[in-house]
Amino acid sequence: MNGGVRILSVEACSLRVPLIEPFVIASATMTTTRALVLRVSVEREDGARFEGLGEAATLPPVTRETDDEILAVLPHVRATLERTHVRALADLEAALDAATPRMPVLRAALEAALLDALGRAGGRSVAQLLYPERERSSFTLRTDITLPITETPDDAARLAEAHARKGFDRFKVKVGKDGEHDLSALRLVLDAVPHGLLRLDANGGFSARQALALLDGLADRRARVECFEQPCGKLDLAGMAEVTAHVGLSVVADESVATEADLDAILRARAATGINLKLVKHGGLAAAHALGRRARSEGLSLMAGAMVETRLGLVAMAHVVWALGGVDFVDLDTAFLLSDDPFVGGWTATGPEITLENGEGLGITFREESRTWR
């Protein structure tokens, strides 16, 4: 890290961006993002100063932390981190562990902000900080687009058609509240986008029997279903294993896997053939990168996902994908579901194609109009 840096300050401000359509899943509903932007300032040994940004995205009950809880511990975070010298990634991880015990959302945002600042200070991308052997070049990935649980099946087809006109051809369809409604919506979506592929996501809303019944209802269309994410509850590994044993497509664990111990449990139970990586689950970029490499070594497929995050959180996760050299399923789309984008840079996007440039840090700028930093 060229001698390292000293952490000068840690600040936070509220981030609320309305969604174009309500984001309804089996376990929650959102109409606006719920997040904080974390901003850190660091000083290089030659006196040059740099700032970095990270997004602390919350989605109760999926995440345990709330904005208020994060703000309440900021004084402790400042007292722990400010004036800390960081000369290697190990120093950064140790400092974050001390500052954010048992708060993965906060830890993920702070780590993203610090890596962003360190990358800017050292002239490297965050992906290169995570995996120094990665070549200096741009990196392009292709994301799906999410269809929430809609009021009527026709609404799902309407949304799919609108996204298809923008070039999207992979649709992550939220299911898990009403199997009959889900099946009707899926059939209409498949009719509306004849060349589209589906990724189902029940967010733990089904029993194994219900999940298998939904797939049976799509028996004549199964070739167009790429994967089934978290069909059964977070702790229902037996149900997940039953689905995995009876379907010929990838079953991806999301809510069921946040830690290495969770991954071990998934492997023992044969409960999934893939896992979904998310920064706020794992507590940061380095942990997501390490878990992804471990899962891949065990023969599992990888999905890269997020909560309902803005461009900032998605760019940070995309750098993990870059450091991994790519993943099987990219689900970094929620910035395209928002009514506004308070960030500039970080990526260029054309429809589902997202390109990261090999710049410094995350390469992203915050439009801070009338923001109150705390």
GROMACS .gro file of N, CA, C and O in nm, residues 107 227 263:
model
   12
  107ARG      N    1  -2.014  -0.292   0.878
  107ARG     CA    2  -1.878  -0.333   0.844
  107ARG      C    3  -1.857  -0.331   0.693
  107ARG      O    4  -1.752  -0.287   0.644
  227CYS      N    5  -3.207  -2.117  -1.262
  227CYS     CA    6  -3.175  -2.152  -1.124
  227CYS      C    7  -3.294  -2.119  -1.034
  227CYS      O    8  -3.386  -2.047  -1.073
  263LEU      N    9  -2.165  -2.211   0.514
  263LEU     CA   10  -2.127  -2.284   0.393
  263LEU      C   11  -2.097  -2.430   0.425
  263LEU      O   12  -2.138  -2.520   0.352
   0.00000   0.00000   0.00000
